[in-house]
């Protein structure tokens, strides 16, 4: 969305000019799913779809919000923040304001116009992009002295404690710290990260939205987290030194996995082997070994489907179509699962053919008209003074 247009909308709404515009991107995860909250590895890239937030201070203790897409407005008092039952989108801003206040940061009100381009509820992290944008807005307007790691951690805290999704740290990390043309290899235990140049010349990442909105995501997601906790406790009885599922080696798993219930065994197997796949992907991408990386994407999907059980028939069909088409070395669901999007690694010369095939087969079989987004690995959030 054009900046000039957004500024005009801001002026119409608040009868004054904004002082800053913040753009925080959504993300796709190339590989490493449901590993972040098990202190494992992830490999996201930010995408060129943003939450745009135009802001200026007000002399009040109120945050005023206008959402351009929904044409809805809201306001809340920063000293008295409750959940909004009707306007779910405003809970992200409420959550961020609350965690900042509770952490002792000195903030007052702001007037906000928000326009979220990141497709929502389809696994592309629109929520993290709103959280990061809101936090950066307060930081800029009130000159908060806040380290970038704390921006990430507080955003995650808002999602965990206020919104109620027990997410890991990947999405907020990717939205703030990604680098154009690179993937972000992140160790979710010590938060060390490395940028890996994505030299996949002749190939692109294509996102296909299955148009199945994630159902029961919050509760199913939180359920998976609990299962991991139970599995960890069981494993700690045998291997007392382990601190998270990340510490379980393939050998440990093969030796002791059968002591777990069938369900927990499947969850752990996914996490253990998925971490290995991320490390192998890191090596593959450093060596431009696209075919090998693509295979790992397919394996990851298989594991999410059969072991972690977060896929859907629609996502499986989309991945299957990729597997049967020429020029598609890899495909998998991205994000939490339970609906949402599939990412394809696809030869540029085969993109159109793949899309046609998907339109044809997917639409016929499911009745849904898929949406496509060709994405470019982008930089993390930026703040601009107007
Ligand atoms: C969601 C969460 C992330 C991560 C993924 C699954 O996107 O917000 O923290 O757990 O699911 O990999």
GROMACS .gro file of C-alpha atoms and ligand atoms in nm:
model
  398
    1UNK     CA    1   0.000   0.000   0.000
    2UNK     CA    2   0.136   0.342  -0.100
    3UNK     CA    3   0.270   0.557   0.181
    4UNK     CA    4   0.102   0.874   0.048
    5UNK     CA    5  -0.235   0.704   0.051
    6UNK     CA    6  -0.188   0.585   0.409
    7UNK     CA    7  -0.081   0.932   0.522
    8UNK     CA    8  -0.391   1.079   0.362
    9UNK     CA    9  -0.608   0.824   0.543
   10UNK     CA   10  -0.432   0.910   0.868
   11UNK     CA   11  -0.502   1.280   0.821
   12UNK     CA   12  -0.867   1.209   0.747
   13UNK     CA   13  -0.895   1.002   1.061
   14UNK     CA   14  -0.708   1.217   1.312
   15UNK     CA   15  -0.699   1.564   1.148
   16UNK     CA   16  -0.323   1.577   1.193
   17UNK     CA   17  -0.014   1.423   1.034
   18UNK     CA   18   0.155   1.105   1.155
   19UNK     CA   19   0.515   1.144   1.272
   20UNK     CA   20   0.635   0.789   1.201
   21UNK     CA   21   0.554   0.496   0.981
   22UNK     CA   22   0.655   0.148   1.087
   23UNK     CA   23   0.656  -0.149   0.857
   24UNK     CA   24   0.697  -0.493   1.012
   25UNK     CA   25   0.691  -0.799   0.785
   26UNK     CA   26   0.526  -1.138   0.809
   27UNK     CA   27   0.738  -1.448   0.762
   28UNK     CA   28   0.755  -1.794   0.617
   29UNK     CA   29   0.955  -2.064   0.782
   30UNK     CA   30   1.165  -2.260   0.534
   31UNK     CA   31   1.205  -2.552   0.772
   32UNK     CA   32   1.210  -2.626   1.147
   33UNK     CA   33   0.849  -2.639   1.257
   34UNK     CA   34   0.740  -2.672   1.620
   35UNK     CA   35   1.104  -2.674   1.720
   36UNK     CA   36   1.133  -2.317   1.858
   37UNK     CA   37   0.950  -2.383   2.185
   38UNK     CA   38   1.160  -2.697   2.227
   39UNK     CA   39   1.477  -2.484   2.218
   40UNK     CA   40   1.566  -2.617   1.875
   41UNK     CA   41   1.651  -2.462   1.537
   42UNK     CA   42   1.441  -2.267   1.289
   43UNK     CA   43   1.506  -2.117   0.948
   44UNK     CA   44   1.261  -1.838   0.861
   45UNK     CA   45   1.266  -1.554   0.609
   46UNK     CA   46   1.068  -1.233   0.631
   47UNK     CA   47   0.833  -1.179   0.338
   48UNK     CA   48   0.752  -0.860   0.152
   49UNK     CA   49   0.406  -0.829   0.310
   50UNK     CA   50   0.387  -0.587   0.598
   51UNK     CA   51   0.191  -0.448   0.884
   52UNK     CA   52   0.197  -0.075   0.816
   53UNK     CA   53   0.148   0.141   1.121
   54UNK     CA   54   0.129   0.520   1.112
   55UNK     CA   55   0.152   0.689   1.448
   56UNK     CA   56   0.188   1.008   1.647
   57UNK     CA   57   0.172   1.087   2.018
   58UNK     CA   58  -0.136   1.225   2.183
   59UNK     CA   59  -0.153   1.415   2.508
   60UNK     CA   60  -0.374   1.159   2.661
   61UNK     CA   61  -0.330   0.826   2.824
   62UNK     CA   62  -0.528   0.669   2.546
   63UNK     CA   63  -0.427   0.457   2.252
   64UNK     CA   64  -0.660   0.527   1.962
   65UNK     CA   65  -0.665   0.278   1.678
   66UNK     CA   66  -0.811   0.281   1.332
   67UNK     CA   67  -0.783  -0.035   1.125
   68UNK     CA   68  -0.798   0.061   0.760
   69UNK     CA   69  -0.879  -0.285   0.634
   70UNK     CA   70  -1.169  -0.355   0.865
   71UNK     CA   71  -1.270   0.013   0.881
   72UNK     CA   72  -1.305  -0.027   1.255
   73UNK     CA   73  -1.177   0.186   1.538
   74UNK     CA   74  -1.102   0.122   1.900
   75UNK     CA   75  -0.946   0.296   2.194
   76UNK     CA   76  -0.820   0.197   2.535
   77UNK     CA   77  -0.675   0.359   2.842
   78UNK     CA   78  -0.312   0.259   2.895
   79UNK     CA   79  -0.364   0.238   3.273
   80UNK     CA   80  -0.658   0.003   3.242
   81UNK     CA   81  -0.613  -0.257   2.973
   82UNK     CA   82  -0.861  -0.536   2.926
   83UNK     CA   83  -0.923  -0.782   2.646
   84UNK     CA   84  -1.144  -0.669   2.365
   85UNK     CA   85  -1.406  -0.935   2.307
   86UNK     CA   86  -1.538  -0.786   1.985
   87UNK     CA   87  -1.229  -0.649   1.818
   88UNK     CA   88  -0.983  -0.934   1.834
   89UNK     CA   89  -0.729  -0.750   1.620
   90UNK     CA   90  -0.689  -0.483   1.888
   91UNK     CA   91  -0.572  -0.737   2.147
   92UNK     CA   92  -0.223  -0.741   1.998
   93UNK     CA   93  -0.182  -0.367   2.057
   94UNK     CA   94  -0.342  -0.398   2.398
   95UNK     CA   95  -0.107  -0.683   2.488
   96UNK     CA   96   0.204  -0.490   2.385
   97UNK     CA   97   0.093  -0.179   2.573
   98UNK     CA   98   0.031  -0.388   2.882
   99UNK     CA   99   0.365  -0.568   2.881
  100UNK     CA  100   0.548  -0.237   2.830
  101UNK     CA  101   0.362  -0.075   3.119
  102UNK     CA  102   0.410  -0.379   3.343
  103UNK     CA  103   0.783  -0.379   3.266
  104UNK     CA  104   0.809  -0.020   3.387
  105UNK     CA  105   0.853   0.162   3.054
  106UNK     CA  106   0.727   0.520   3.060
  107UNK     CA  107   0.471   0.553   2.785
  108UNK     CA  108   0.166   0.764   2.715
  109UNK     CA  109  -0.095   0.751   2.444
  110UNK     CA  110  -0.070   0.737   2.067
  111UNK     CA  111  -0.295   0.770   1.764
  112UNK     CA  112  -0.256   0.479   1.528
  113UNK     CA  113  -0.367   0.390   1.179
  114UNK     CA  114  -0.296   0.030   1.095
  115UNK     CA  115  -0.307  -0.153   0.768
  116UNK     CA  116  -0.211  -0.521   0.774
  117UNK     CA  117  -0.111  -0.658   0.433
  118UNK     CA  118   0.004  -0.991   0.575
  119UNK     CA  119  -0.278  -1.240   0.513
  120UNK     CA  120  -0.429  -1.324   0.851
  121UNK     CA  121  -0.481  -1.660   1.024
  122UNK     CA  122  -0.295  -1.853   0.755
  123UNK     CA  123   0.041  -1.911   0.921
  124UNK     CA  124   0.229  -1.607   0.788
  125UNK     CA  125   0.266  -1.439   1.127
  126UNK     CA  126   0.049  -1.135   1.086
  127UNK     CA  127   0.015  -1.127   1.465
  128UNK     CA  128   0.391  -1.108   1.527
  129UNK     CA  129   0.416  -0.830   1.268
  130UNK     CA  130   0.148  -0.627   1.450
  131UNK     CA  131   0.319  -0.684   1.784
  132UNK     CA  132   0.661  -0.579   1.658
  133UNK     CA  133   0.518  -0.273   1.484
  134UNK     CA  134   0.331  -0.164   1.797
  135UNK     CA  135   0.635  -0.207   2.016
  136UNK     CA  136   0.856  -0.013   1.776
  137UNK     CA  137   0.594   0.262   1.763
  138UNK     CA  138   0.609   0.311   2.140
  139UNK     CA  139   0.988   0.288   2.134
  140UNK     CA  140   1.017   0.566   1.876
  141UNK     CA  141   0.749   0.794   2.015
  142UNK     CA  142   0.867   0.775   2.375
  143UNK     CA  143   1.238   0.720   2.307
  144UNK     CA  144   1.241   0.400   2.506
  145UNK     CA  145   1.583   0.261   2.574
  146UNK     CA  146   1.507  -0.098   2.488
  147UNK     CA  147   1.739  -0.360   2.348
  148UNK     CA  148   1.634  -0.541   2.032
  149UNK     CA  149   1.632  -0.876   2.216
  150UNK     CA  150   1.386  -0.730   2.465
  151UNK     CA  151   1.164  -0.607   2.184
  152UNK     CA  152   1.142  -0.966   2.065
  153UNK     CA  153   1.095  -1.115   2.410
  154UNK     CA  154   0.830  -0.864   2.517
  155UNK     CA  155   0.637  -0.917   2.194
  156UNK     CA  156   0.637  -1.289   2.256
  157UNK     CA  157   0.531  -1.228   2.614
  158UNK     CA  158   0.232  -1.023   2.497
  159UNK     CA  159   0.123  -1.306   2.270
  160UNK     CA  160   0.177  -1.571   2.540
  161UNK     CA  161   0.024  -1.390   2.833
  162UNK     CA  162  -0.229  -1.149   2.688
  163UNK     CA  163  -0.345  -1.308   2.363
  164UNK     CA  164  -0.310  -1.656   2.512
  165UNK     CA  165  -0.113  -1.837   2.240
  166UNK     CA  166   0.190  -2.013   2.384
  167UNK     CA  167   0.397  -1.941   2.074
  168UNK     CA  168   0.775  -1.975   2.058
  169UNK     CA  169   1.012  -1.696   1.962
  170UNK     CA  170   1.058  -1.751   1.588
  171UNK     CA  171   0.795  -1.519   1.442
  172UNK     CA  172   0.880  -1.207   1.641
  173UNK     CA  173   1.249  -1.272   1.578
  174UNK     CA  174   1.199  -1.300   1.204
  175UNK     CA  175   0.977  -0.994   1.186
  176UNK     CA  176   1.236  -0.776   1.359
  177UNK     CA  177   1.574  -0.911   1.252
  178UNK     CA  178   1.549  -1.067   0.906
  179UNK     CA  179   1.782  -0.950   0.633
  180UNK     CA  180   1.699  -0.896   0.268
  181UNK     CA  181   1.806  -1.182   0.041
  182UNK     CA  182   1.890  -1.404   0.340
  183UNK     CA  183   1.737  -1.670   0.558
  184UNK     CA  184   1.774  -1.649   0.934
  185UNK     CA  185   1.925  -1.956   1.098
  186UNK     CA  186   1.827  -1.928   1.462
  187UNK     CA  187   1.919  -2.137   1.762
  188UNK     CA  188   1.618  -2.092   1.990
  189UNK     CA  189   1.812  -2.196   2.298
  190UNK     CA  190   2.078  -1.925   2.313
  191UNK     CA  191   1.921  -1.700   2.046
  192UNK     CA  192   2.240  -1.696   1.840
  193UNK     CA  193   2.158  -1.637   1.478
  194UNK     CA  194   2.326  -1.628   1.144
  195UNK     CA  195   2.218  -1.489   0.808
  196UNK     CA  196   2.249  -1.737   0.523
  197UNK     CA  197   2.250  -1.587   0.173
  198UNK     CA  198   1.973  -1.738  -0.033
  199UNK     CA  199   2.143  -1.791  -0.363
  200UNK     CA  200   1.873  -2.000  -0.519
  201UNK     CA  201   1.915  -1.852  -0.864
  202UNK     CA  202   1.654  -1.974  -1.107
  203UNK     CA  203   1.423  -2.074  -0.820
  204UNK     CA  204   1.167  -1.890  -0.609
  205UNK     CA  205   0.953  -1.949  -0.306
  206UNK     CA  206   0.586  -1.953  -0.392
  207UNK     CA  207   0.326  -1.945  -0.118
  208UNK     CA  208  -0.009  -2.107  -0.175
  209UNK     CA  209  -0.288  -2.021   0.066
  210UNK     CA  210  -0.511  -2.327   0.101
  211UNK     CA  211  -0.790  -2.086   0.207
  212UNK     CA  212  -0.862  -2.310   0.501
  213UNK     CA  213  -0.837  -2.077   0.797
  214UNK     CA  214  -0.670  -2.235   1.091
  215UNK     CA  215  -0.934  -2.392   1.308
  216UNK     CA  216  -0.899  -2.420   1.684
  217UNK     CA  217  -0.542  -2.312   1.636
  218UNK     CA  218  -0.491  -2.166   1.977
  219UNK     CA  219  -0.610  -2.468   2.165
  220UNK     CA  220  -0.451  -2.726   1.931
  221UNK     CA  221  -0.123  -2.537   1.933
  222UNK     CA  222  -0.119  -2.511   2.310
  223UNK     CA  223  -0.204  -2.881   2.327
  224UNK     CA  224   0.107  -2.968   2.128
  225UNK     CA  225   0.313  -2.761   2.366
  226UNK     CA  226   0.173  -2.953   2.661
  227UNK     CA  227   0.247  -3.284   2.494
  228UNK     CA  228   0.609  -3.176   2.453
  229UNK     CA  229   0.624  -3.087   2.822
  230UNK     CA  230   0.490  -3.428   2.923
  231UNK     CA  231   0.731  -3.604   2.687
  232UNK     CA  232   1.022  -3.405   2.829
  233UNK     CA  233   0.930  -3.502   3.185
  234UNK     CA  234   0.914  -3.868   3.085
  235UNK     CA  235   1.251  -3.850   2.910
  236UNK     CA  236   1.410  -3.670   3.206
  237UNK     CA  237   1.339  -3.974   3.420
  238UNK     CA  238   1.578  -4.167   3.198
  239UNK     CA  239   1.815  -3.887   3.100
  240UNK     CA  240   1.805  -3.641   3.393
  241UNK     CA  241   2.045  -3.397   3.230
  242UNK     CA  242   1.826  -3.298   2.937
  243UNK     CA  243   1.662  -2.957   2.962
  244UNK     CA  244   1.440  -2.965   2.656
  245UNK     CA  245   1.350  -3.197   2.368
  246UNK     CA  246   1.633  -3.034   2.177
  247UNK     CA  247   1.880  -3.226   2.394
  248UNK     CA  248   1.754  -3.564   2.280
  249UNK     CA  249   1.985  -3.710   2.017
  250UNK     CA  250   1.865  -3.945   1.746
  251UNK     CA  251   2.043  -4.227   1.930
  252UNK     CA  252   1.870  -4.144   2.258
  253UNK     CA  253   1.539  -4.135   2.082
  254UNK     CA  254   1.589  -4.467   1.906
  255UNK     CA  255   1.700  -4.627   2.232
  256UNK     CA  256   1.437  -4.492   2.472
  257UNK     CA  257   1.154  -4.358   2.255
  258UNK     CA  258   0.945  -4.673   2.291
  259UNK     CA  259   0.911  -4.607   2.664
  260UNK     CA  260   0.676  -4.323   2.579
  261UNK     CA  261   0.311  -4.354   2.485
  262UNK     CA  262   0.255  -4.388   2.110
  263UNK     CA  263   0.134  -4.030   2.080
  264UNK     CA  264   0.419  -3.869   2.273
  265UNK     CA  265   0.670  -4.086   2.090
  266UNK     CA  266   0.548  -3.946   1.759
  267UNK     CA  267   0.574  -3.586   1.882
  268UNK     CA  268   0.929  -3.635   2.007
  269UNK     CA  269   1.036  -3.814   1.693
  270UNK     CA  270   0.922  -3.518   1.486
  271UNK     CA  271   1.114  -3.268   1.699
  272UNK     CA  272   1.435  -3.473   1.711
  273UNK     CA  273   1.450  -3.540   1.338
  274UNK     CA  274   1.322  -3.194   1.242
  275UNK     CA  275   1.613  -3.034   1.428
  276UNK     CA  276   1.850  -3.253   1.227
  277UNK     CA  277   1.677  -3.149   0.908
  278UNK     CA  278   1.725  -2.780   0.990
  279UNK     CA  279   2.096  -2.832   1.046
  280UNK     CA  280   2.123  -3.027   0.722
  281UNK     CA  281   1.926  -2.752   0.542
  282UNK     CA  282   2.171  -2.494   0.672
  283UNK     CA  283   2.455  -2.693   0.515
  284UNK     CA  284   2.263  -2.746   0.193
  285UNK     CA  285   2.176  -2.382   0.150
  286UNK     CA  286   2.534  -2.275   0.221
  287UNK     CA  287   2.641  -2.503  -0.062
  288UNK     CA  288   2.351  -2.410  -0.292
  289UNK     CA  289   2.238  -2.771  -0.281
  290UNK     CA  290   1.880  -2.700  -0.375
  291UNK     CA  291   1.771  -3.054  -0.459
  292UNK     CA  292   1.884  -3.188  -0.123
  293UNK     CA  293   1.723  -2.899   0.065
  294UNK     CA  294   1.399  -2.956  -0.127
  295UNK     CA  295   1.388  -3.320  -0.018
  296UNK     CA  296   1.421  -3.211   0.342
  297UNK     CA  297   1.119  -2.985   0.293
  298UNK     CA  298   0.913  -3.281   0.174
  299UNK     CA  299   1.035  -3.493   0.466
  300UNK     CA  300   0.948  -3.216   0.706
  301UNK     CA  301   0.595  -3.204   0.571
  302UNK     CA  302   0.558  -3.579   0.598
  303UNK     CA  303   0.667  -3.563   0.958
  304UNK     CA  304   0.428  -3.278   1.040
  305UNK     CA  305   0.151  -3.479   0.884
  306UNK     CA  306   0.218  -3.821   1.034
  307UNK     CA  307   0.405  -3.757   1.356
  308UNK     CA  308   0.314  -3.410   1.476
  309UNK     CA  309  -0.034  -3.434   1.322
  310UNK     CA  310  -0.080  -3.066   1.241
  311UNK     CA  311  -0.150  -3.093   0.869
  312UNK     CA  312  -0.485  -3.102   0.692
  313UNK     CA  313  -0.611  -3.291   0.386
  314UNK     CA  314  -0.595  -2.968   0.186
  315UNK     CA  315  -0.232  -2.898   0.278
  316UNK     CA  316  -0.138  -3.259   0.202
  317UNK     CA  317  -0.301  -3.234  -0.137
  318UNK     CA  318  -0.112  -2.914  -0.218
  319UNK     CA  319   0.219  -3.074  -0.124
  320UNK     CA  320   0.134  -3.385  -0.323
  321UNK     CA  321   0.065  -3.176  -0.633
  322UNK     CA  322   0.410  -3.018  -0.596
  323UNK     CA  323   0.570  -3.360  -0.567
  324UNK     CA  324   0.414  -3.473  -0.893
  325UNK     CA  325   0.510  -3.163  -1.092
  326UNK     CA  326   0.843  -3.104  -1.265
  327UNK     CA  327   1.066  -2.829  -1.126
  328UNK     CA  328   0.942  -2.842  -0.766
  329UNK     CA  329   1.227  -2.980  -0.554
  330UNK     CA  330   1.047  -2.906  -0.226
  331UNK     CA  331   0.717  -2.815  -0.063
  332UNK     CA  332   0.577  -2.817   0.288
  333UNK     CA  333   0.326  -2.651   0.514
  334UNK     CA  334   0.468  -2.346   0.686
  335UNK     CA  335   0.392  -2.215   1.035
  336UNK     CA  336   0.183  -2.387   1.297
  337UNK     CA  337  -0.029  -2.591   1.055
  338UNK     CA  338  -0.398  -2.682   1.112
  339UNK     CA  339  -0.474  -2.498   0.785
  340UNK     CA  340  -0.299  -2.202   0.627
  341UNK     CA  341  -0.026  -2.209   0.365
  342UNK     CA  342   0.210  -2.434   0.176
  343UNK     CA  343   0.544  -2.305   0.046
  344UNK     CA  344   0.693  -2.438  -0.274
  345UNK     CA  345   1.051  -2.416  -0.381
  346UNK     CA  346   0.997  -2.397  -0.754
  347UNK     CA  347   1.199  -2.339  -1.068
  348UNK     CA  348   1.113  -1.997  -1.208
  349UNK     CA  349   1.034  -2.152  -1.545
  350UNK     CA  350   0.782  -2.389  -1.383
  351UNK     CA  351   0.587  -2.144  -1.165
  352UNK     CA  352   0.302  -2.085  -1.407
  353UNK     CA  353   0.259  -2.452  -1.484
  354UNK     CA  354   0.250  -2.534  -1.113
  355UNK     CA  355  -0.013  -2.269  -1.048
  356UNK     CA  356  -0.231  -2.396  -1.330
  357UNK     CA  357  -0.208  -2.748  -1.200
  358UNK     CA  358  -0.301  -2.639  -0.851
  359UNK     CA  359  -0.596  -2.433  -0.973
  360UNK     CA  360  -0.715  -2.727  -1.170
  361UNK     CA  361  -0.670  -3.013  -0.923
  362UNK     CA  362  -0.709  -2.834  -0.590
  363UNK     CA  363  -1.016  -2.639  -0.682
  364UNK     CA  364  -1.189  -2.944  -0.827
  365UNK     CA  365  -1.112  -3.163  -0.528
  366UNK     CA  366  -1.174  -2.918  -0.244
  367UNK     CA  367  -1.396  -2.641  -0.381
  368UNK     CA  368  -1.152  -2.378  -0.250
  369UNK     CA  369  -0.992  -2.124  -0.483
  370UNK     CA  370  -0.630  -2.103  -0.369
  371UNK     CA  371  -0.439  -1.777  -0.353
  372UNK     CA  372  -0.075  -1.738  -0.449
  373UNK     CA  373   0.191  -1.502  -0.324
  374UNK     CA  374   0.532  -1.494  -0.481
  375UNK     CA  375   0.757  -1.364  -0.207
  376UNK     CA  376   1.098  -1.213  -0.181
  377UNK     CA  377   1.322  -1.263   0.127
  378UNK     CA  378   1.297  -0.922   0.290
  379UNK     CA  379   1.448  -0.720   0.569
  380UNK     CA  380   1.301  -0.701   0.918
  381UNK     CA  381   1.095  -0.412   1.052
  382UNK     CA  382   1.182  -0.055   0.963
  383UNK     CA  383   1.087   0.277   1.117
  384UNK     CA  384   1.068   0.592   0.913
  385UNK     CA  385   1.022   0.947   1.035
  386UNK     CA  386   0.772   1.136   0.827
  387LIG     C1  387   0.364  -2.052   1.516
  387LIG     C2  388   0.435  -2.000   1.639
  387LIG     C3  389   0.586  -2.019   1.629
  387LIG     C4  390   0.620  -2.163   1.593
  387LIG     C5  391   0.537  -2.211   1.473
  387LIG     C6  392   0.555  -2.357   1.447
  387LIG     O1  393   0.399  -1.974   1.405
  387LIG     O2  394   0.406  -1.862   1.659
  387LIG     O3  395   0.647  -1.980   1.749
  387LIG     O4  396   0.606  -2.247   1.703
  387LIG     O5  397   0.399  -2.188   1.493
  387LIG     O6  398   0.684  -2.381   1.407
   0.00000   0.00000   0.00000
